[in-house]
Coordinates of C-alpha atoms (C1' of nucleotides) in Angstrom, one line a residue:
Chain A
M1 CA -71.0 81.9 -85.0
N2 CA -70.6 80.3 -81.6
L3 CA -73.5 77.9 -81.1
V4 CA -72.4 76.6 -77.8
K5 CA -72.1 80.1 -76.3
Q6 CA -75.5 81.0 -77.7
I7 CA -77.1 78.0 -76.0
Q8 CA -75.3 78.7 -72.7
D9 CA -76.6 82.3 -72.8
E10 CA -80.1 81.1 -73.6
L11 CA -80.1 78.6 -70.8
K12 CA -78.7 81.1 -68.4
S13 CA -81.4 83.6 -69.1
R14 CA -84.1 81.0 -68.8
V15 CA -82.8 80.0 -65.4
E16 CA -82.6 83.7 -64.4
K17 CA -86.2 84.2 -65.4
A18 CA -87.3 81.1 -63.6
C19 CA -85.7 82.3 -60.4
E20 CA -87.2 85.7 -60.7
Q21 CA -90.7 84.2 -61.2
A22 CA -90.3 81.9 -58.2
R23 CA -89.2 84.9 -56.1
E24 CA -92.1 87.1 -57.2
Q25 CA -94.5 84.4 -56.2
G26 CA -92.9 84.3 -52.8
R27 CA -91.7 80.7 -53.2
L28 CA -87.9 81.4 -53.4
P29 CA -86.6 84.1 -51.1
Y30 CA -83.3 85.7 -52.1
T31 CA -82.0 89.3 -52.4
E32 CA -79.4 88.8 -55.1
L33 CA -79.0 86.1 -57.6
P34 CA -75.5 84.7 -57.3
S35 CA -73.5 84.4 -60.4
F36 CA -73.8 80.8 -61.5
V37 CA -72.4 78.8 -64.4
V38 CA -73.9 76.9 -67.3
E39 CA -71.3 74.2 -67.7
V40 CA -70.8 71.0 -69.7
P41 CA -70.9 68.1 -67.2
R42 CA -68.1 65.6 -67.4
E43 CA -70.5 62.7 -67.3
K44 CA -72.8 62.4 -70.3
A45 CA -75.5 61.0 -68.0
H46 CA -75.7 64.4 -66.5
G47 CA -77.0 66.0 -69.6
D48 CA -75.7 68.4 -72.1
F49 CA -75.4 71.4 -69.8
A50 CA -75.7 71.7 -66.1
V51 CA -76.5 74.7 -63.8
N52 CA -75.4 75.0 -60.2
V53 CA -77.6 77.9 -59.2
A54 CA -79.6 75.9 -56.6
M55 CA -76.5 75.2 -54.5
L56 CA -75.5 78.8 -54.6
L57 CA -78.9 79.9 -53.5
A58 CA -79.2 77.5 -50.6
R59 CA -77.9 79.8 -47.9
Q60 CA -79.8 82.9 -48.9
A61 CA -83.0 81.0 -49.4
R62 CA -82.4 78.7 -46.4
M63 CA -83.7 75.7 -48.3
A64 CA -82.1 72.5 -49.4
P65 CA -80.4 72.8 -52.9
A66 CA -82.4 69.9 -54.2
R67 CA -85.7 71.6 -53.3
I68 CA -84.6 74.8 -54.9
A69 CA -83.7 73.0 -58.0
E70 CA -87.1 71.3 -58.2
L71 CA -88.7 74.7 -57.6
I72 CA -86.7 76.4 -60.4
A73 CA -87.3 73.5 -62.8
G74 CA -91.0 74.0 -62.4
Y75 CA -90.7 77.4 -63.9
L76 CA -88.4 76.3 -66.8
P77 CA -89.9 75.8 -70.2
C78 CA -89.0 72.5 -71.7
G79 CA -90.2 70.2 -74.4
D80 CA -89.5 72.9 -76.9
Q81 CA -87.1 72.9 -79.8
L82 CA -84.0 73.3 -77.7
V83 CA -84.6 71.5 -74.4
K84 CA -85.8 67.9 -74.4
R85 CA -86.0 67.6 -70.7
V86 CA -84.6 68.8 -67.4
E87 CA -83.5 66.7 -64.5
I88 CA -82.5 67.4 -61.0
A89 CA -79.6 65.3 -59.7
G90 CA -76.5 65.3 -57.6
G91 CA -78.1 67.2 -54.8
G92 CA -79.1 70.2 -56.7
F93 CA -77.8 70.3 -60.2
I94 CA -80.2 71.3 -62.8
N95 CA -79.3 69.2 -65.8
F96 CA -80.5 70.1 -69.3
F97 CA -80.9 67.4 -71.9
L98 CA -81.1 69.1 -75.4
E99 CA -82.7 68.0 -78.6
D100 CA -80.2 67.1 -81.3
D101 CA -81.4 69.9 -83.6
W102 CA -78.7 72.3 -82.7
L103 CA -75.9 69.8 -83.5
Y104 CA -77.1 69.6 -87.0
L105 CA -76.5 73.3 -87.4
V106 CA -72.8 72.8 -86.8
P107 CA -71.7 71.9 -90.4
Q108 CA -73.5 74.9 -91.8
A109 CA -72.0 77.1 -89.1
V110 CA -68.5 75.9 -90.1
W111 CA -69.2 76.4 -93.8
D112 CA -70.6 79.9 -93.3
A113 CA -67.6 80.9 -91.2
G114 CA -65.2 79.7 -93.9
D115 CA -61.7 80.9 -93.0
K116 CA -63.1 82.5 -90.0
W117 CA -64.2 79.3 -88.3
G118 CA -62.8 79.2 -84.8
T119 CA -62.3 83.0 -84.7
A120 CA -64.3 85.5 -82.7
P121 CA -65.4 88.9 -83.9
A122 CA -63.0 91.7 -83.3
R123 CA -63.2 93.2 -79.9
G124 CA -61.4 96.4 -80.5
K125 CA -58.6 95.6 -78.1
R126 CA -55.0 95.8 -78.9
V127 CA -52.5 93.3 -77.4
Q128 CA -48.8 93.1 -77.7
V129 CA -47.0 89.9 -77.1
E130 CA -43.3 90.2 -76.5
F131 CA -41.3 86.9 -76.5
V132 CA -37.9 85.3 -76.9
S133 CA -36.0 88.6 -76.9
A134 CA -32.8 86.7 -76.4
N135 CA -29.6 88.7 -76.2
P136 CA -28.2 89.2 -79.7
T137 CA -24.9 88.0 -78.5
G138 CA -25.2 84.3 -78.9
D139 CA -27.3 81.4 -80.0
L140 CA -30.9 80.5 -79.2
H141 CA -31.3 77.8 -76.6
M142 CA -34.1 75.5 -75.5
G143 CA -35.6 78.2 -73.2
N144 CA -35.8 80.5 -76.1
A145 CA -37.4 77.7 -78.1
R146 CA -40.1 77.2 -75.4
G147 CA -40.7 80.9 -75.2
G148 CA -41.0 81.1 -79.0
A149 CA -43.5 78.3 -79.2
I150 CA -45.6 79.6 -76.3
G151 CA -45.4 83.3 -77.3
D152 CA -46.2 82.7 -80.9
S153 CA -49.1 80.3 -80.3
L154 CA -50.5 82.6 -77.7
A155 CA -50.4 85.5 -80.2
N156 CA -52.2 83.3 -82.7
I157 CA -54.8 82.4 -80.2
L158 CA -55.4 86.0 -79.1
A159 CA -55.8 87.0 -82.7
A160 CA -58.3 84.3 -83.3
A161 CA -60.2 85.3 -80.2
G162 CA -60.7 88.8 -81.7
Y163 CA -57.7 90.8 -80.3
E164 CA -55.6 92.9 -82.5
V165 CA -52.2 91.4 -81.9
Q166 CA -48.6 92.6 -82.4
R167 CA -45.6 90.4 -81.9
E168 CA -42.5 92.1 -80.8
Y169 CA -38.8 91.2 -80.1
Y170 CA -36.9 93.4 -77.7
V171 CA -33.3 93.7 -78.9
N172 CA -30.9 94.1 -76.0
D173 CA -28.4 96.1 -78.1
A174 CA -27.3 98.3 -75.2
G175 CA -25.9 98.1 -71.8
N176 CA -23.3 95.9 -70.0
Q177 CA -23.7 92.7 -71.9
M178 CA -23.3 94.6 -75.2
E179 CA -20.1 96.2 -73.9
L180 CA -18.8 92.9 -72.9
F181 CA -19.7 91.5 -76.3
A182 CA -17.9 94.4 -78.0
A183 CA -14.8 93.9 -75.8
S184 CA -14.8 90.2 -76.6
L185 CA -15.0 90.9 -80.3
E186 CA -12.2 93.4 -80.1
A187 CA -10.0 91.0 -78.2
R188 CA -10.5 88.3 -80.8
Y189 CA -9.9 90.8 -83.6
L190 CA -6.6 91.9 -82.1
Q191 CA -5.6 88.3 -81.5
E192 CA -6.3 87.5 -85.1
W193 CA -3.6 90.0 -86.0
G194 CA -1.2 88.5 -83.5
L195 CA -1.6 91.3 -81.0
A196 CA -1.8 90.7 -77.3
A197 CA -5.4 90.9 -76.0
E198 CA -7.7 88.9 -73.8
V199 CA -11.4 88.2 -73.8
P200 CA -12.5 89.9 -70.6
E201 CA -13.7 87.9 -67.7
G202 CA -17.3 87.0 -68.1
G203 CA -17.1 87.9 -71.8
Y204 CA -17.9 85.8 -74.8
A205 CA -15.2 83.3 -75.5
G206 CA -17.2 81.1 -77.7
Q207 CA -16.3 79.8 -81.1
D208 CA -19.1 81.8 -82.8
V209 CA -17.6 85.1 -81.7
L210 CA -14.3 84.1 -83.3
E211 CA -16.0 83.1 -86.5
T212 CA -17.9 86.4 -86.6
V213 CA -14.6 88.2 -86.3
R214 CA -13.1 86.2 -89.1
R215 CA -15.9 87.0 -91.4
F216 CA -15.5 90.6 -90.5
I217 CA -11.8 90.4 -91.3
A218 CA -12.5 88.7 -94.6
A219 CA -14.8 91.6 -95.5
H220 CA -12.9 94.5 -94.0
G221 CA -9.4 93.4 -93.3
D222 CA -7.2 95.2 -90.8
R223 CA -8.7 98.6 -91.1
L224 CA -9.8 98.7 -87.5
L225 CA -6.3 98.4 -86.2
A226 CA -5.7 102.0 -86.9
E227 CA -9.0 103.2 -85.3
S228 CA -9.4 104.2 -81.7
P229 CA -10.6 101.4 -79.4
A230 CA -14.0 103.0 -79.0
T231 CA -14.5 103.1 -82.7
R232 CA -13.1 99.7 -83.2
R233 CA -15.5 98.2 -80.7
Q234 CA -18.5 100.1 -82.1
R235 CA -17.8 98.9 -85.6
L236 CA -17.2 95.3 -84.6
A237 CA -20.3 95.3 -82.4
S238 CA -22.6 96.7 -85.0
Y239 CA -21.3 94.2 -87.5
A240 CA -21.8 91.3 -85.1
L241 CA -25.1 92.6 -84.0
A242 CA -26.5 92.7 -87.5
E243 CA -25.2 89.2 -88.2
K244 CA -26.6 87.8 -85.0
L245 CA -30.0 89.4 -85.5
E246 CA -30.2 88.1 -89.0
Y247 CA -29.4 84.7 -87.7
I248 CA -32.0 84.9 -85.0
R249 CA -34.6 86.2 -87.3
A250 CA -33.9 83.4 -89.8
T251 CA -33.9 80.7 -87.1
L252 CA -37.2 81.9 -85.6
E253 CA -38.8 82.1 -89.0
E254 CA -37.8 78.5 -89.6
F255 CA -39.6 77.9 -86.3
G256 CA -42.7 79.5 -87.8
I257 CA -42.3 82.8 -86.1
R258 CA -42.5 86.2 -87.7
Y259 CA -42.3 89.4 -85.7
D260 CA -44.2 92.6 -86.5
R261 CA -41.5 94.7 -84.8
W262 CA -37.9 94.4 -83.6
F263 CA -37.5 97.0 -80.9
S264 CA -34.1 98.3 -80.1
E265 CA -33.1 99.0 -76.5
Q266 CA -30.5 101.5 -77.7
S267 CA -33.2 103.5 -79.3
L268 CA -34.6 104.2 -75.9
Y269 CA -31.3 105.9 -74.9
D270 CA -31.0 107.7 -78.2
S271 CA -34.5 109.2 -78.0
G272 CA -33.9 110.2 -74.4
K273 CA -36.8 108.1 -73.1
V274 CA -34.7 106.4 -70.5
D275 CA -33.7 109.8 -69.0
E276 CA -37.3 111.0 -69.2
V277 CA -38.7 108.1 -67.3
V278 CA -36.0 108.3 -64.7
A279 CA -36.8 112.0 -64.2
L280 CA -40.4 111.2 -63.9
L281 CA -39.8 108.5 -61.3
K282 CA -37.7 110.9 -59.3
Q283 CA -40.4 113.5 -59.5
R284 CA -42.9 111.0 -58.2
G285 CA -40.6 110.2 -55.3
A286 CA -40.2 106.6 -56.3
L287 CA -36.4 106.8 -56.3
Y288 CA -34.0 107.5 -53.5
Q289 CA -30.2 107.9 -53.4
R290 CA -28.0 105.6 -51.5
D291 CA -24.3 104.9 -51.9
G292 CA -24.2 107.2 -54.8
A293 CA -26.8 105.2 -56.8
W294 CA -30.5 105.8 -57.4
W295 CA -32.8 103.0 -56.1
F296 CA -36.3 102.2 -56.9
R297 CA -38.4 101.9 -53.8
A298 CA -40.1 98.6 -54.2
E299 CA -40.3 97.5 -50.6
G300 CA -43.8 97.7 -49.3
L301 CA -45.1 96.9 -52.7
G302 CA -44.9 93.2 -52.0
Q303 CA -41.7 92.0 -50.3
E304 CA -39.4 92.6 -53.2
K305 CA -36.1 94.2 -52.6
D306 CA -35.3 97.7 -53.8
E307 CA -33.6 97.8 -57.1
V308 CA -30.9 100.1 -58.6
V309 CA -32.0 102.2 -61.5
I310 CA -29.0 104.4 -61.9
R311 CA -25.6 103.1 -60.9
S312 CA -23.2 105.2 -58.9
N313 CA -21.2 105.7 -62.1
G314 CA -24.2 107.4 -63.6
I315 CA -25.1 104.6 -66.0
P316 CA -28.7 103.4 -66.0
T317 CA -29.3 99.7 -65.3
Y318 CA -31.3 97.5 -67.7
F319 CA -34.2 98.0 -65.3
A320 CA -34.3 101.7 -66.2
A321 CA -34.4 100.9 -69.8
D322 CA -37.0 98.2 -69.3
I323 CA -39.3 100.6 -67.5
A324 CA -38.9 103.1 -70.3
Y325 CA -39.6 100.2 -72.7
H326 CA -42.8 99.3 -71.0
V327 CA -43.9 102.8 -70.8
D328 CA -43.3 103.1 -74.5
K329 CA -45.4 100.0 -75.1
F330 CA -48.4 101.5 -73.3
E331 CA -47.9 104.9 -75.1
R332 CA -48.3 103.0 -78.3
G333 CA -51.8 102.3 -77.3
F334 CA -51.9 98.6 -76.3
D335 CA -54.7 97.7 -74.0
L336 CA -52.8 94.7 -72.8
V337 CA -49.1 94.0 -72.8
I338 CA -48.0 90.4 -72.4
D339 CA -44.4 89.4 -71.7
V340 CA -43.2 85.9 -71.9
W341 CA -40.2 85.5 -69.6
G342 CA -38.1 82.7 -68.2
A343 CA -38.8 81.9 -64.5
D344 CA -35.3 83.2 -63.7
H345 CA -36.8 86.7 -64.2
H346 CA -39.6 86.2 -61.7
G347 CA -38.2 88.7 -59.2
H348 CA -38.5 91.3 -61.9
V349 CA -42.3 91.0 -62.3
A350 CA -43.4 92.7 -59.1
R351 CA -40.9 95.5 -59.6
M352 CA -42.0 96.2 -63.1
K353 CA -45.6 96.3 -62.2
A354 CA -44.8 98.5 -59.3
A355 CA -43.0 100.9 -61.6
M356 CA -46.0 100.9 -63.9
A357 CA -48.3 101.7 -61.0
V358 CA -46.1 104.7 -60.0
L359 CA -46.3 106.0 -63.5
G360 CA -50.0 105.8 -63.6
I361 CA -50.4 102.7 -65.6
D362 CA -52.7 100.0 -64.3
P363 CA -50.4 97.1 -63.6
E364 CA -53.2 94.7 -64.5
R365 CA -52.6 95.7 -68.1
L366 CA -49.2 94.1 -67.9
Q367 CA -49.3 90.4 -67.8
V368 CA -46.2 88.3 -67.5
I369 CA -46.1 84.6 -68.4
L370 CA -43.3 83.0 -66.5
M371 CA -42.1 79.8 -68.0
Q372 CA -40.3 77.4 -65.8
L373 CA -37.0 76.3 -67.2
V374 CA -36.4 73.6 -69.7
R375 CA -34.2 70.8 -68.6
L376 CA -32.5 69.1 -71.5
Y377 CA -31.8 65.4 -71.5
R378 CA -30.1 63.2 -74.0
G379 CA -30.8 59.5 -73.4
G380 CA -31.7 60.1 -69.8
E381 CA -28.6 62.2 -69.0
I382 CA -29.1 65.8 -68.1
V383 CA -27.5 68.3 -70.4
R384 CA -26.9 71.7 -68.8
M385 CA -27.5 74.7 -71.0
S386 CA -25.4 77.8 -70.8
K387 CA -25.1 80.7 -73.0
R388 CA -21.7 81.9 -71.9
T389 CA -19.9 78.6 -72.2
G390 CA -21.3 77.9 -75.6
T391 CA -24.8 76.5 -75.9
L392 CA -25.1 72.8 -76.1
V393 CA -28.2 72.4 -78.1
T394 CA -29.4 75.3 -80.2
L395 CA -32.8 76.0 -81.6
N396 CA -31.4 75.2 -85.0
E397 CA -30.2 71.8 -83.9
L398 CA -33.5 71.2 -82.3
I399 CA -35.4 71.9 -85.5
E400 CA -32.9 69.8 -87.4
E401 CA -33.2 66.9 -85.0
V402 CA -36.8 66.6 -84.1
G403 CA -38.5 68.9 -86.6
K404 CA -40.4 72.1 -86.2
D405 CA -43.8 70.6 -85.7
A406 CA -42.8 68.1 -83.1
A407 CA -40.7 70.7 -81.2
R408 CA -43.4 73.3 -81.2
F409 CA -46.1 70.9 -80.1
S410 CA -43.9 69.5 -77.3
F411 CA -43.3 72.9 -75.9
V412 CA -46.9 74.1 -76.2
M413 CA -48.4 70.9 -74.9
R414 CA -47.4 71.6 -71.4
S415 CA -48.4 74.4 -69.2
P416 CA -45.8 77.2 -68.9
D417 CA -45.8 76.5 -65.2
S418 CA -44.5 73.0 -65.6
H419 CA -40.8 72.2 -65.3
L420 CA -40.2 70.7 -68.7
D421 CA -37.9 67.8 -69.1
F422 CA -37.0 67.5 -72.8
D423 CA -35.2 64.4 -73.9
L424 CA -33.8 64.7 -77.3
E425 CA -33.2 61.0 -77.8
L426 CA -36.7 60.3 -76.9
A427 CA -38.1 63.0 -79.1
K428 CA -36.4 61.8 -82.2
Q429 CA -36.2 58.0 -81.6
Q430 CA -39.6 57.2 -80.6
S431 CA -42.0 59.1 -82.7
M432 CA -44.8 58.0 -80.5
E433 CA -43.5 60.2 -77.8
N434 CA -44.6 63.0 -80.0
P435 CA -48.4 63.0 -80.0
V436 CA -48.2 65.6 -82.7
F437 CA -48.1 62.8 -85.2
Y438 CA -51.3 61.4 -83.8
A439 CA -53.1 64.6 -84.6
Q440 CA -51.4 65.1 -88.0
Y441 CA -52.3 61.5 -88.9
A442 CA -55.9 62.3 -88.3
H443 CA -55.7 65.1 -90.8
A444 CA -53.9 63.0 -93.4
R445 CA -56.6 60.3 -93.0
V446 CA -59.4 62.7 -93.8
C447 CA -57.4 63.9 -96.8
S448 CA -57.0 60.4 -97.9
I449 CA -60.8 59.8 -97.7
M450 CA -61.3 62.9 -99.8
A451 CA -58.8 61.8 -102.4
Q452 CA -60.5 58.4 -102.6
A453 CA -63.9 60.1 -102.9
R454 CA -62.7 62.2 -105.8
M455 CA -61.3 59.2 -107.6
A456 CA -64.6 57.5 -107.2
G457 CA -66.4 60.5 -108.6
V458 CA -68.0 61.3 -105.3
R459 CA -68.3 65.0 -104.6
L460 CA -68.1 66.7 -101.2
Q461 CA -71.5 68.4 -101.0
P462 CA -72.1 71.6 -98.9
P463 CA -74.4 71.4 -95.9
D464 CA -77.5 72.8 -97.6
E465 CA -77.4 69.9 -100.1
V466 CA -76.9 67.2 -97.4
D467 CA -79.3 65.6 -95.0
V468 CA -77.2 66.1 -92.0
R469 CA -79.6 64.1 -89.8
Q470 CA -78.2 61.0 -91.3
L471 CA -75.5 61.5 -88.7
S472 CA -77.4 59.6 -86.1
E473 CA -74.7 57.5 -84.5
P474 CA -73.7 58.7 -81.0
A475 CA -70.0 58.9 -82.1
E476 CA -71.1 61.3 -84.8
K477 CA -73.1 63.5 -82.5
E478 CA -70.2 63.6 -80.1
L479 CA -67.9 64.7 -82.8
L480 CA -70.3 67.4 -83.9
R481 CA -70.5 68.5 -80.3
K482 CA -66.7 68.7 -80.0
I483 CA -66.5 70.7 -83.2
A484 CA -69.1 73.0 -81.9
D485 CA -67.0 73.6 -78.8
Y486 CA -64.1 74.9 -80.8
P487 CA -64.7 78.6 -80.9
N488 CA -65.3 78.5 -77.1
E489 CA -62.0 76.7 -76.6
V490 CA -60.2 79.3 -78.5
V491 CA -61.7 82.1 -76.4
Q492 CA -60.9 80.3 -73.2
A493 CA -57.4 79.6 -74.2
A494 CA -57.0 83.3 -75.0
E495 CA -58.5 84.5 -71.8
S496 CA -56.6 82.2 -69.6
M497 CA -53.5 82.8 -71.8
S498 CA -53.0 79.0 -72.0
P499 CA -51.9 77.8 -75.4
H500 CA -51.7 74.3 -74.0
R501 CA -55.5 74.2 -73.9
I502 CA -55.5 74.1 -77.6
S503 CA -53.1 71.2 -77.8
R504 CA -55.3 69.4 -75.4
Y505 CA -58.2 70.0 -77.7
V506 CA -56.3 68.9 -80.7
L507 CA -55.5 65.6 -79.1
D508 CA -59.0 65.1 -77.8
I509 CA -60.7 65.7 -81.1
A510 CA -58.1 63.7 -83.1
G511 CA -58.7 60.8 -80.8
M512 CA -62.5 61.0 -81.3
F513 CA -61.9 61.0 -85.0
H514 CA -59.5 58.0 -85.0
S515 CA -62.1 56.1 -83.0
Y516 CA -64.9 57.1 -85.4
Y517 CA -62.7 56.2 -88.4
N518 CA -62.2 52.7 -87.1
H519 CA -65.8 52.1 -86.4
Y520 CA -67.6 53.6 -89.3
R521 CA -67.0 53.7 -93.0
V522 CA -67.5 56.9 -94.9
L523 CA -67.3 55.9 -98.5
Q524 CA -68.9 52.5 -98.3
A525 CA -72.0 53.9 -96.7
E526 CA -75.2 54.4 -98.7
P527 CA -75.2 57.7 -100.6
A528 CA -77.3 59.8 -98.2
V529 CA -75.2 58.7 -95.2
R530 CA -72.0 58.9 -97.2
A531 CA -72.7 62.5 -98.1
A532 CA -73.4 63.3 -94.4
R533 CA -70.3 61.6 -93.2
L534 CA -68.1 63.2 -95.8
L535 CA -69.4 66.5 -94.6
L536 CA -68.8 65.6 -91.0
V537 CA -65.3 64.5 -91.6
E538 CA -64.5 67.6 -93.6
T539 CA -65.8 69.9 -90.9
F540 CA -63.6 68.0 -88.5
R541 CA -60.6 68.4 -90.8
R542 CA -61.1 72.2 -91.1
T543 CA -61.4 72.5 -87.3
L544 CA -58.3 70.4 -86.7
K545 CA -56.3 72.2 -89.3
H546 CA -57.2 75.6 -87.8
A547 CA -56.3 74.4 -84.3
L548 CA -52.9 73.1 -85.5
G549 CA -52.4 76.3 -87.3
L550 CA -52.8 78.2 -84.0
L551 CA -50.0 76.1 -82.6
G552 CA -47.7 76.7 -85.6
V553 CA -48.0 73.0 -86.6
S554 CA -48.6 72.0 -90.1
A555 CA -51.5 69.8 -91.2
P556 CA -50.1 67.4 -93.8
E557 CA -52.3 65.8 -96.4
K558 CA -50.1 62.7 -96.5
M559 CA -47.9 61.0 -94.0
Chain B
rG1 C1' -33.9 83.3 -44.6
rU2 C1' -37.4 85.7 -48.5
rC3 C1' -39.9 85.1 -53.1
rC4 C1' -41.8 82.2 -57.7
rC5 C1' -43.1 77.3 -59.7
rU6 C1' -44.1 72.3 -58.6
rG7 C1' -45.8 67.3 -56.0
rU8 C1' -52.1 63.6 -59.4
rA9 C1' -51.5 55.8 -62.2
rG10 C1' -44.8 52.6 -63.0
rC11 C1' -43.2 57.1 -66.4
rU12 C1' -44.6 62.1 -68.8
rC13 C1' -48.5 65.2 -67.8
rA14 C1' -54.0 67.3 -68.2
rG15 C1' -57.8 68.8 -64.8
rC16 C1' -57.0 73.8 -60.2
rA17 C1' -62.0 81.7 -61.5
rG18 C1' -64.7 74.7 -56.0
rG19 C1' -69.0 70.8 -58.5
rA20 C1' -71.5 64.9 -59.4
rU21 C1' -68.0 58.2 -60.1
rA22 C1' -60.3 62.2 -60.8
rG23 C1' -58.6 61.8 -67.0
rA24 C1' -55.0 61.1 -71.4
rG25 C1' -50.5 59.4 -73.6
rC26 C1' -46.3 56.1 -72.9
rA27 C1' -44.9 51.5 -70.6
rA28 C1' -47.6 46.3 -69.3
rC29 C1' -51.2 42.5 -70.7
rG30 C1' -55.1 40.6 -74.3
rG31 C1' -57.6 41.4 -78.9
rA32 C1' -58.7 43.9 -84.3
rC33 C1' -55.5 44.8 -91.0
rU34 C1' -58.4 40.7 -98.4
rU35 C1' -62.3 46.6 -96.3
rC36 C1' -61.5 55.0 -96.8
rU37 C1' -53.4 55.1 -94.3
rA38 C1' -52.6 49.6 -88.1
rA39 C1' -48.3 56.5 -87.1
rU40 C1' -54.9 53.6 -85.9
rC41 C1' -58.7 51.2 -82.9
rC42 C1' -61.0 48.0 -78.9
rG43 C1' -60.4 45.8 -74.1
rU44 C1' -57.8 44.7 -69.1
rA45 C1' -55.0 46.4 -65.2
rG46 C1' -53.2 50.4 -62.7
rG47 C1' -54.8 56.2 -57.6
rU48 C1' -54.3 57.6 -49.4
rC49 C1' -54.6 63.7 -56.1
rG50 C1' -47.1 64.5 -51.0
rG51 C1' -48.9 64.5 -45.2
rG52 C1' -52.0 67.1 -41.7
rG53 C1' -55.4 70.9 -40.4
rG54 C1' -59.2 74.6 -42.0
rU55 C1' -63.1 77.3 -45.1
rU56 C1' -68.7 74.9 -46.9
rC57 C1' -73.9 72.0 -49.2
rG58 C1' -69.2 70.1 -51.8
rA59 C1' -61.9 70.5 -52.0
rA60 C1' -57.2 67.5 -56.6
rU61 C1' -58.9 72.8 -57.0
rC62 C1' -59.2 78.0 -52.1
rC63 C1' -56.5 79.2 -47.0
rC64 C1' -52.8 77.7 -43.1
rU65 C1' -48.8 74.3 -41.9
rC66 C1' -45.2 70.6 -42.6
rC67 C1' -42.2 67.5 -46.0
rG68 C1' -39.9 66.6 -51.0
rG69 C1' -38.2 68.6 -56.1
rG70 C1' -36.8 73.0 -59.5
rG71 C1' -35.5 78.2 -59.8
rA72 C1' -34.5 83.4 -58.3
rC73 C1' -32.6 86.7 -54.7
rG74 C1' -25.9 91.4 -58.3
rC75 C1' -24.6 99.0 -58.8
rC76 C1' -25.5 91.5 -64.6
rA77 C1' -29.4 91.2 -68.2

RNA sequence: GUCCCUGUAGCUCAGCAGGAUAGAGCAACGGACUUCUAAUCCGUAGGUCGGGGGUUCGAAUCCCUCCGGGGACGCCA
C-alpha cells in the first residue's frame, strides 16, 4: 500500500485528462503531452502536490505558462473527497491542496501492511550486490567498512523495494597476490625453523602472517619441511586462506552483514571458465597480441587504455578472471548486477562494461558504485591506511571503538561520491557527532511511552478502534504525511541506488517526532485523543524501526 | 597529459533525471526540565551554491571553460 503514489497517479491522470479535453475543444494546441511530474513542493504554502505541465507546454502551445495553467485548472475536478482546491502560482505551477481524509488512512495502511510496511510488491527482478570482496590476505580496513555499510544497506533497500537480492563476496584466492601471500607464508615458516628465507619484495611482512604461521606450526609442526616448495606453499596458503576467510566472515557478521554466497576466483580457473571467456573474446576479435601478451581492445570505447588479459608468460591477469566472473554472474540469471568498488578501481569500470558489451551483455545491466576513499583521522591528524604495511585501524577496532550502529550510520549517511573524512576521536568522544543516537533516542522515547501506557493500564488500540481524526494538530498531520512518504522513499533510494537517502529520511522523521514529543503530551491527553496519539506514535515507531533496519542499525527500546 | 570524484553557512554535509523564498547537524548566542527519557525542544545569527560564459519560461542542479582539493592511470589486484 503506497498511498502517496496512488494519489500522485490519480492527480497525474486527472491533469492528463484535463489537457486532452482542453485540446479537443481547441483551446490548448499541442501535439504531444510532455512528461511532467507530480511533486511535493518544498513550501507548504504551495500545496500538497504541484504539477509543472503548464511550463512544459508553453512552447508547443505558444501561450504563457500561467494562462495554460488557468486553462487546465478549469477542466480539473475539485471540491471532491480528494482535492480541496487548486491554485495557480509561481508563473504556471498547478498546486493541489488536498482534503485531510487520505492522511487518516495512513495508520490503517501501516497496520494492514504489518511486517511488510515500507516494502513494495515483488517485481520479479533478480539483483546481485557484490561488495567488500577484500583480498583474503589481510585485515579489513576503513574502505572495506564503508563498502560493507553501503553494500549491505543497498541490498536491504533493494529487497524492500521488491527486488530479489543476493549478496555476494568475491574471494580473490587466485593470482599474483595469492602467490605472494603463499611465498610470504613459506618464508615465515622456514624462518620459524631457523632456516634462511626472506619475505619476497612486495610480500606480506605483517605480524598477522607470522601469527598465522605459528598457529599452523602449533597444529601441524614441521611436516612441511620435507615437502616440495610447491606443496608447502599450497598447504600454508590454504590453511591461511581458511583462517582469514573465517575471520572476515565473523567480522562482517559482527558488522551486521551476512552473505548469501562466497564466490571463489580459483573456481573460475578450475572450471575452465577463464579459458572459455578468453577464447570467446579472441573469437570476437576483441583481443590482439602485442609483445607476446594478449590485450583487450578498449580504446575507442571511451578513452580508456587497452588492458592486458593474458600476460606474455601465458598467465591470465585478474582482469581475465574478472570478466569470467561477471559473465558467470549474468549466466546465473541476474537482471541487474551491482558492484561496490573503491574509487581506485574506477579505470576498471569502462573496461568491464566494454567487455560485457563484446560478449553480448547489455552493459547497463552492470552498475558499479564507486565509493570515494575514506580518510582516517585521529584527533585531527590524518592516519594513512595501508594493507601491506599493516593496517592501522581495522574494522574490528572500529566496531570496538565506536560501535556497529554509529559506524554503519556514519558510512551510510554520506553519499558514496563524497570523500569521507572519518575522525575516530570525534566519533567516540562526542556522541553528538553521531546523529544515529538522535534517531535511536526517538525510538526509545516511543517505547518509553508505550511502557508507561501499559503500566497505567492503557492499551494501544488498532486503527479501526480509534478515531484517527482526533489527530488534528498540524504537527500530527505532518508526521502522518512523512510516514505516508516512507514506501516512496524506499523505492527512490533503491532506484537511485542511494542508501544515504534513507539515513536522511531517518533523521528528518526523528526530528519531527522529537519536536512533536516536546509540544504535545500523549498519555495526559483525554482518552479519545490519547488513543489517537498512541496510535500515531506507534506508526511512527514502526516506520523508524524499519528504516533503521534497512541501514543495519538497531532500534533500542531503552537508552 | 588523460580519466573519475569533489568545491553549497565558521566546520561536516544534504539538495543535483532543472522548478517557486537554497536546507540539516555541529560550533556560537538566548531561552525551556516538580509534567510520557533535556542523548530532547524553541528562538537568534550565519550564504557572490569556487569564478566566468552558455542552454531556457526558470540553473546549486545540464553544457563549455578556468581555478582549488582528493584519487586512478602496472604484463599488481
